[in-house]
Every structure is written in structure tokens, then in C-alpha cells.
Short mmCIF file of C-alpha atoms in Angstrom, two decimals:
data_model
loop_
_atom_site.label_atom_id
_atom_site.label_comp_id
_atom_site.label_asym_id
_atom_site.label_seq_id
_atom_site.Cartn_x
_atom_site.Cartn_y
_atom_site.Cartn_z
CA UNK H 1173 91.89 81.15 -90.25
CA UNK H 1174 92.65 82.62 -86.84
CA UNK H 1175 96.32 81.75 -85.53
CA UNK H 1176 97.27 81.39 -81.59
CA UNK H 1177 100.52 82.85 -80.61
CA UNK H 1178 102.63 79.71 -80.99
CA UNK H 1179 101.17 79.58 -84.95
CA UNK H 1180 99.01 76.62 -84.24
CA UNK H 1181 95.42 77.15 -85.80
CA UNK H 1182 93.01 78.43 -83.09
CA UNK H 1183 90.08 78.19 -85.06
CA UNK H 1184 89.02 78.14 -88.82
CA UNK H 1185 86.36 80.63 -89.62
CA UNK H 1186 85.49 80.10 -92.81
CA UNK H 1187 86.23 76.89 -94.70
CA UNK H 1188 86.30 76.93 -98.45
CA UNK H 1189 83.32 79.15 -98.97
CA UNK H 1190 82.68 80.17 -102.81
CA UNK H 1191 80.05 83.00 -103.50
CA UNK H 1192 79.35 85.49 -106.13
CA UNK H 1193 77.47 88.56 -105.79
CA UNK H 1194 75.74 90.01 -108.95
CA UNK H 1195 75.25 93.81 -108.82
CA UNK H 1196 72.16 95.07 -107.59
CA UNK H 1197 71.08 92.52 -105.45
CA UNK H 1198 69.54 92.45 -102.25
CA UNK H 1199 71.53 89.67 -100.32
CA UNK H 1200 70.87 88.41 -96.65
CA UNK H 1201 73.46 87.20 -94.60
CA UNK H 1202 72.00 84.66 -91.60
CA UNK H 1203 74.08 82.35 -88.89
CA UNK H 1204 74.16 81.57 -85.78
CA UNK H 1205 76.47 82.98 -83.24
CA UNK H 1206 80.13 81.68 -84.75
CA UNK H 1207 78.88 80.74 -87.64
CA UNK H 1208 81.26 82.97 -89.86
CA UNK H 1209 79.13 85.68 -90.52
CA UNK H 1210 81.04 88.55 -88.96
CA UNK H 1211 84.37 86.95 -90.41
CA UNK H 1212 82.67 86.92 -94.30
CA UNK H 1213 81.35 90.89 -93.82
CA UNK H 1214 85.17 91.46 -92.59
CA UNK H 1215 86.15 90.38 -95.59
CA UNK H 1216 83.55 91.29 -97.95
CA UNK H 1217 84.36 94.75 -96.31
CA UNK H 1218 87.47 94.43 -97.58
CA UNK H 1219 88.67 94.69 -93.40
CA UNK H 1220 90.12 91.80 -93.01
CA UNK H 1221 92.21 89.69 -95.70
CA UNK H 1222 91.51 85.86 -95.88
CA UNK H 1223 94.47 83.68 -95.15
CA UNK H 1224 94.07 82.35 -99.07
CA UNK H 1225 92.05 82.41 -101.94
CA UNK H 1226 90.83 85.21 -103.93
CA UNK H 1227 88.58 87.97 -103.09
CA UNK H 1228 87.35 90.31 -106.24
CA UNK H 1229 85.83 93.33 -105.52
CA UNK H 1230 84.11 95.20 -109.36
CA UNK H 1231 86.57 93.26 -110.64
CA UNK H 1232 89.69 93.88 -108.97
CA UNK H 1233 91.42 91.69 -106.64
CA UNK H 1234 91.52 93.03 -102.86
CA UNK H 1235 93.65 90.50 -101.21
CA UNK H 1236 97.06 91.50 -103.61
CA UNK H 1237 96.28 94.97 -102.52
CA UNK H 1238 98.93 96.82 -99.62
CA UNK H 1239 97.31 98.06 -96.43
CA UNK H 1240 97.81 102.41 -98.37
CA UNK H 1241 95.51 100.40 -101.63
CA UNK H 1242 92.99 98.74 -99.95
CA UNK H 1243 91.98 101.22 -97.59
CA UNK H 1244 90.92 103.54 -100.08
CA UNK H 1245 89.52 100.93 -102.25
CA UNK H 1246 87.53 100.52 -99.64
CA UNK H 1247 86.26 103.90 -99.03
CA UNK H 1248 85.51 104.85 -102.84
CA UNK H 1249 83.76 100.97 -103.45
CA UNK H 1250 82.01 100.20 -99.99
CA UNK H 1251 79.77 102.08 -97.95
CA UNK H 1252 78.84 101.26 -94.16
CA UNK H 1253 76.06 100.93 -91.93
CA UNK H 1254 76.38 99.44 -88.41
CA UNK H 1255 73.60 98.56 -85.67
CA UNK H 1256 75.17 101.45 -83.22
CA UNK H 1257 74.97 104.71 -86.09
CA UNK H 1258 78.49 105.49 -85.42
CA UNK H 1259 77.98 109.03 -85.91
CA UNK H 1260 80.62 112.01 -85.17
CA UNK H 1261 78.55 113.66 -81.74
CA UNK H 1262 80.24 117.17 -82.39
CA UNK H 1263 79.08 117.21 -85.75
CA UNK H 1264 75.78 118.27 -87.66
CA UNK H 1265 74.19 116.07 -89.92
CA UNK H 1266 75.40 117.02 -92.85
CA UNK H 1267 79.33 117.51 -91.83
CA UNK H 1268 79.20 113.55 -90.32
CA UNK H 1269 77.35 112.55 -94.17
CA UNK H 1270 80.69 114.68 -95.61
CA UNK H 1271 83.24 112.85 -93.78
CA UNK H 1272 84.22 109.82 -96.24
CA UNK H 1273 84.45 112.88 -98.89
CA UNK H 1274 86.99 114.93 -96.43
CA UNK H 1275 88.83 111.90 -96.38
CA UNK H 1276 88.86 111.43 -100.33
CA UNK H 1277 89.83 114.87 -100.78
CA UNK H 1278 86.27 116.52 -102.19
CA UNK H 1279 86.20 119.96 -102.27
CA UNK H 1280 84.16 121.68 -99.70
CA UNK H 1281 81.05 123.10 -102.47
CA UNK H 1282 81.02 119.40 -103.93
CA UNK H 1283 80.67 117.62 -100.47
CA UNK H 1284 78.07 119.96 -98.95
CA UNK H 1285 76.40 119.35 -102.48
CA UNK H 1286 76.49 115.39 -102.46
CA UNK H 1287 75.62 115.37 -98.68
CA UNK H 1288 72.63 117.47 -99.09
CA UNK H 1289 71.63 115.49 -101.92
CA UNK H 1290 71.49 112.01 -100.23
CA UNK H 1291 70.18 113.40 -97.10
CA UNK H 1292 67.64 114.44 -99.05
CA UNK H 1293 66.93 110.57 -100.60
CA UNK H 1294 66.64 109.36 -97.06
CA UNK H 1295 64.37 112.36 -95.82
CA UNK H 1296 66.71 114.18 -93.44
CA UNK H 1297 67.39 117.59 -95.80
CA UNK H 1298 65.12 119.40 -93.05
CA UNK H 1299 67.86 118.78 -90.43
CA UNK H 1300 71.24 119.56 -91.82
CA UNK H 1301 72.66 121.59 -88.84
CA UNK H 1302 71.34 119.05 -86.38
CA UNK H 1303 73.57 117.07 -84.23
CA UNK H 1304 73.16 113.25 -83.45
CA UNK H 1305 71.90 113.95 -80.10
CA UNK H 1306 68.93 116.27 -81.50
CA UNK H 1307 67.62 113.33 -83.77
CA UNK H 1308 65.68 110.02 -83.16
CA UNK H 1309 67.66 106.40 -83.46
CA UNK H 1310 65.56 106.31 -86.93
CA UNK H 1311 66.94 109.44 -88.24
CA UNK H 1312 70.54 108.73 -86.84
CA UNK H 1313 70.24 105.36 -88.88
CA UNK H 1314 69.36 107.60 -91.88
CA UNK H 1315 72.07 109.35 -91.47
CA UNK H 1316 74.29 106.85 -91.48
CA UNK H 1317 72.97 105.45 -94.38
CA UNK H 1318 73.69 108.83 -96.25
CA UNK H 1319 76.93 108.73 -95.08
CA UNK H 1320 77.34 105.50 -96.81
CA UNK H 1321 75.68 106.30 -99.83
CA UNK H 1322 77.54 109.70 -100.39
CA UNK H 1323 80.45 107.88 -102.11
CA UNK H 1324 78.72 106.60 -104.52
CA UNK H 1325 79.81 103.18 -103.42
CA UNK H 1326 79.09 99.78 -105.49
CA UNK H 1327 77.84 97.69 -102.56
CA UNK H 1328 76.03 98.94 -99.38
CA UNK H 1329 77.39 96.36 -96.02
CA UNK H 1330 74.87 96.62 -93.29
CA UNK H 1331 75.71 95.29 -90.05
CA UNK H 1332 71.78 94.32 -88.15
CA UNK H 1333 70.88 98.29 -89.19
CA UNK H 1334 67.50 97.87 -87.82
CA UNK H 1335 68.71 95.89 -83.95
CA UNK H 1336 69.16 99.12 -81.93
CA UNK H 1337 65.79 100.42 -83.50
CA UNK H 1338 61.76 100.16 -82.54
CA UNK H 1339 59.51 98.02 -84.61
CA UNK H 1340 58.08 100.77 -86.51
CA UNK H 1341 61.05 102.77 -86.81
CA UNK H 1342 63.05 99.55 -88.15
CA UNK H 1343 60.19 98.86 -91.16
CA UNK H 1344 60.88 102.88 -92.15
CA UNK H 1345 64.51 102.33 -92.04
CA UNK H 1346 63.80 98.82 -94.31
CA UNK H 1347 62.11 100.62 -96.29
CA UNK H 1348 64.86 102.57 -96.93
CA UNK H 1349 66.80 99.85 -98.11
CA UNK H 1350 63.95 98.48 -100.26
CA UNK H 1351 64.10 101.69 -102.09
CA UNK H 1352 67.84 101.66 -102.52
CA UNK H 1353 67.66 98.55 -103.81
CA UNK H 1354 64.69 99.38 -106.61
CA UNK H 1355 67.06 102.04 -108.23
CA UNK H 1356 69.87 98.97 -108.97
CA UNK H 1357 72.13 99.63 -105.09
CA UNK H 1358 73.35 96.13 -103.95
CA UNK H 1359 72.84 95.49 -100.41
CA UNK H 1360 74.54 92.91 -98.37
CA UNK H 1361 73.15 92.42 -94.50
CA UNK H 1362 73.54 90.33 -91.73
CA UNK H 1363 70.43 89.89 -89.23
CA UNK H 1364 69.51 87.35 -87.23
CA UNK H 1365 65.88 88.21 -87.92
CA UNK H 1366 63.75 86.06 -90.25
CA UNK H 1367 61.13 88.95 -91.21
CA UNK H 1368 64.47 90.96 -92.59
CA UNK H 1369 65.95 88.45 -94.46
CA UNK H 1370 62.58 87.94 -95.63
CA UNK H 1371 62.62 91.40 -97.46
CA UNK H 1372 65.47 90.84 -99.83
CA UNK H 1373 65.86 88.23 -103.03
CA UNK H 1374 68.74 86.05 -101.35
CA UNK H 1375 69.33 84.18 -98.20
CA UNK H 1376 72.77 83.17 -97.43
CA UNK H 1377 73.20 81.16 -93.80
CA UNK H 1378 76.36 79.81 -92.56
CA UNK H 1379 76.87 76.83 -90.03
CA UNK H 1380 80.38 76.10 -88.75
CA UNK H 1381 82.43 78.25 -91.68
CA UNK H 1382 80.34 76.84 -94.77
CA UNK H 1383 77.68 78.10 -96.40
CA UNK H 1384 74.66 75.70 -95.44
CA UNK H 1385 72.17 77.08 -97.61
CA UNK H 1386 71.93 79.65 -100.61
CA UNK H 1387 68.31 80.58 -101.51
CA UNK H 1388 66.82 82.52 -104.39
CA UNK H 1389 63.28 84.02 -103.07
CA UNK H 1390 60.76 86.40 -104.08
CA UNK H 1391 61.11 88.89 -101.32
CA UNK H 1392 58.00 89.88 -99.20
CA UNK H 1393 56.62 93.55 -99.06
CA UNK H 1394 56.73 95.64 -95.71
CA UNK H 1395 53.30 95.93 -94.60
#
């Protein structure tokens, strides 16, 4: 629920919505514009805090957690990847994969060694010392999907990864997440696109703050 100044209700964003999230699944998250979506990834993102009920998280419960607990729940348990990269410009590849690890307190051998590691699952390991600027939008989105995987997080929250991307570039980024999700990674994403949400096993859509539909599928293979 969103609040106006004087405390009256401005507008209810969500409205008694119940889901559960096995791990390893490949879950889509569909709406239209207002529909919720961006308040449930807030949430599920452990960003914002609904105004009640109970959010768990691998089993613990985020919303009794202080501002110090969940923000580094967050980092250790949820890894990021957003339409627009979001990458560090003054930074190579593989120091913007090793940031969440700088900010967990890694030690410098053990982050270059995860980062090079995951760059290597998503193909980049031949351009370590490049900066953002020096790569494609497809291999900035695979950075940024290192970067999320180098915690070793329990759920992967992509934000329309593939809407800033070409056609063919976007299937080789899916593709990405196809293989992530073979070896057991559970994906939540939001797209508006029907051929995306046609990739994973779930389809969530949301209509004015409740969940309209919630469909098992057998997901289609990128051509």
C-alpha cells in the first residue's frame, strides 16, 4: 500500500497476493502497466517491505528484518539483472563482476577467482580488462549477469534483461538463462513479451494488484 502525505491510502498495489516459489524454477512475471509487477519484484527483491503479511526468503522471514539485516540478506541471497546493465564505466569487466564480493568483504585472490570463474560460464573470460564501453549491449548484459551470479545467490531477479537488446542478441542472452536454469538456478523475470515468458515453466500475470492467472507450462525451446 502506497500512503499520501495526509496518511490516506493513495493507491493499493498489491492486494492479498499469496505465491510460493519452489527452488529452481524458471518463473515469468507478466502485467500490464500498474498491474503490480514492479511493486512484487520490489519486494521479492527484498527492496521494499510490504505494509503486512509475511515475506520468506530460504526460509527466513525478510519483513522482521532492520534496514543493517536485510540489506545484506539481500546481497548474499539475491542477485540482479536490470534492462539498462548498470555497470561501473571506470571499471573492467572483471572488477564490476567483483563488486557485490568487495562489498561482502572477499578477499582480493578469492574475488578475482569467483569473477573469472562466472565470466567464464557466460563466455566473457576473453575480456577481463575490458571496460563497459569496449563491449556490445550482449556482452554488457553478460556481465551483469556474472555479477549477479558471483554471490552464489539462491534466486536470480531479472528486470526485462533482454528490452535494451537486438533480436538475436536477446535469444543469446535467453539462452543464458535457459542454461542457468538447467543446472537447478531459479529465475524470476518480468517481460512484457509473450515469446520470453514463453521460455520458462511458469507464467504469473497480475491485473489491478491480484494475481489473475498462475500457469504451469512446458516451456518452448529458442530456435
Amino acid at each position: 500500500v502506497y500512503y499520501k502525505p495526509d496518511g490516506s491510502v493513495l493507491v493499493e498495489a498489491l492486494r492479498g497476493v499469496s505465491l510460493s516459489i519452489p527452488a529452481g524454477q524458471y518463473v515469468a512475471i507478466m502485467g500490464a502497466s500498474g498491474s503490480g509487477k514492479s511493486t512484487m519484484m520490489n519486494i521479492l527483491g527484498c527492496l521494499d517491505r510490504p505494509t503486512s503479511g509475511v515475506y520468506l526468503l530460504d526460509g527466513q522471514d525478510c519483513v522482521t528484518m532492520n534496514d543493517e539485516e536485510i540489506s545484506a540478506y539481500r546481497g548474499r541471497k539475491i542477485g540482479f539483472i536490470f534492462q539498462a546493465f548498470n555497470l561501473i564505466p571506470e571499471l573492467t569487466v572483471r572488477e564490476n563482476v567483483e563488486v557485490p564480493l568487495f562489498y561482502q568483504g572477499v578477499s582480493p585472490a578469492e574475488r578475482r577467482r569467483k569473477a573469472e570463474a562466472v565470466l567464464g560460464m557466460v563466455g566473457l573470460d576473453q575480456r577481463l580488462g575490458h571496460r563497459p564501453s569496449e563491449l556490445s549491449g550482449g556482452q554488457q548484459q553478460r556481465c551483469a549477469i556474472a555479477r549477479a551470479l558471483v554471490t552464489s545467490p539462491v534466486v536470480l531477479m531479472a528486470d526485462e534483461p533482454t528490452g535494451n537488446l537486438d533480436s538475436a542478441t536477446g535469444k543469446a542472452v535467453l539462452k543464458i538463462f535457459n542454461d542457468l536454469h538447467k543446472i537447478g538456478i531459479t529465475i524470476i523475470m518480468v517481460t512484457h513479451a509473450p515469446e520470453v515468458a514463453a521460455l520458462c515453466q511458469r507464467v504469473v500475470r497480475l491485473r489491478d494488484g491480484v494475481v489473475e492467472s498462475d500457469t504451469m507450462q512446458v516451456p518452448s525451446t529458442l530456435e
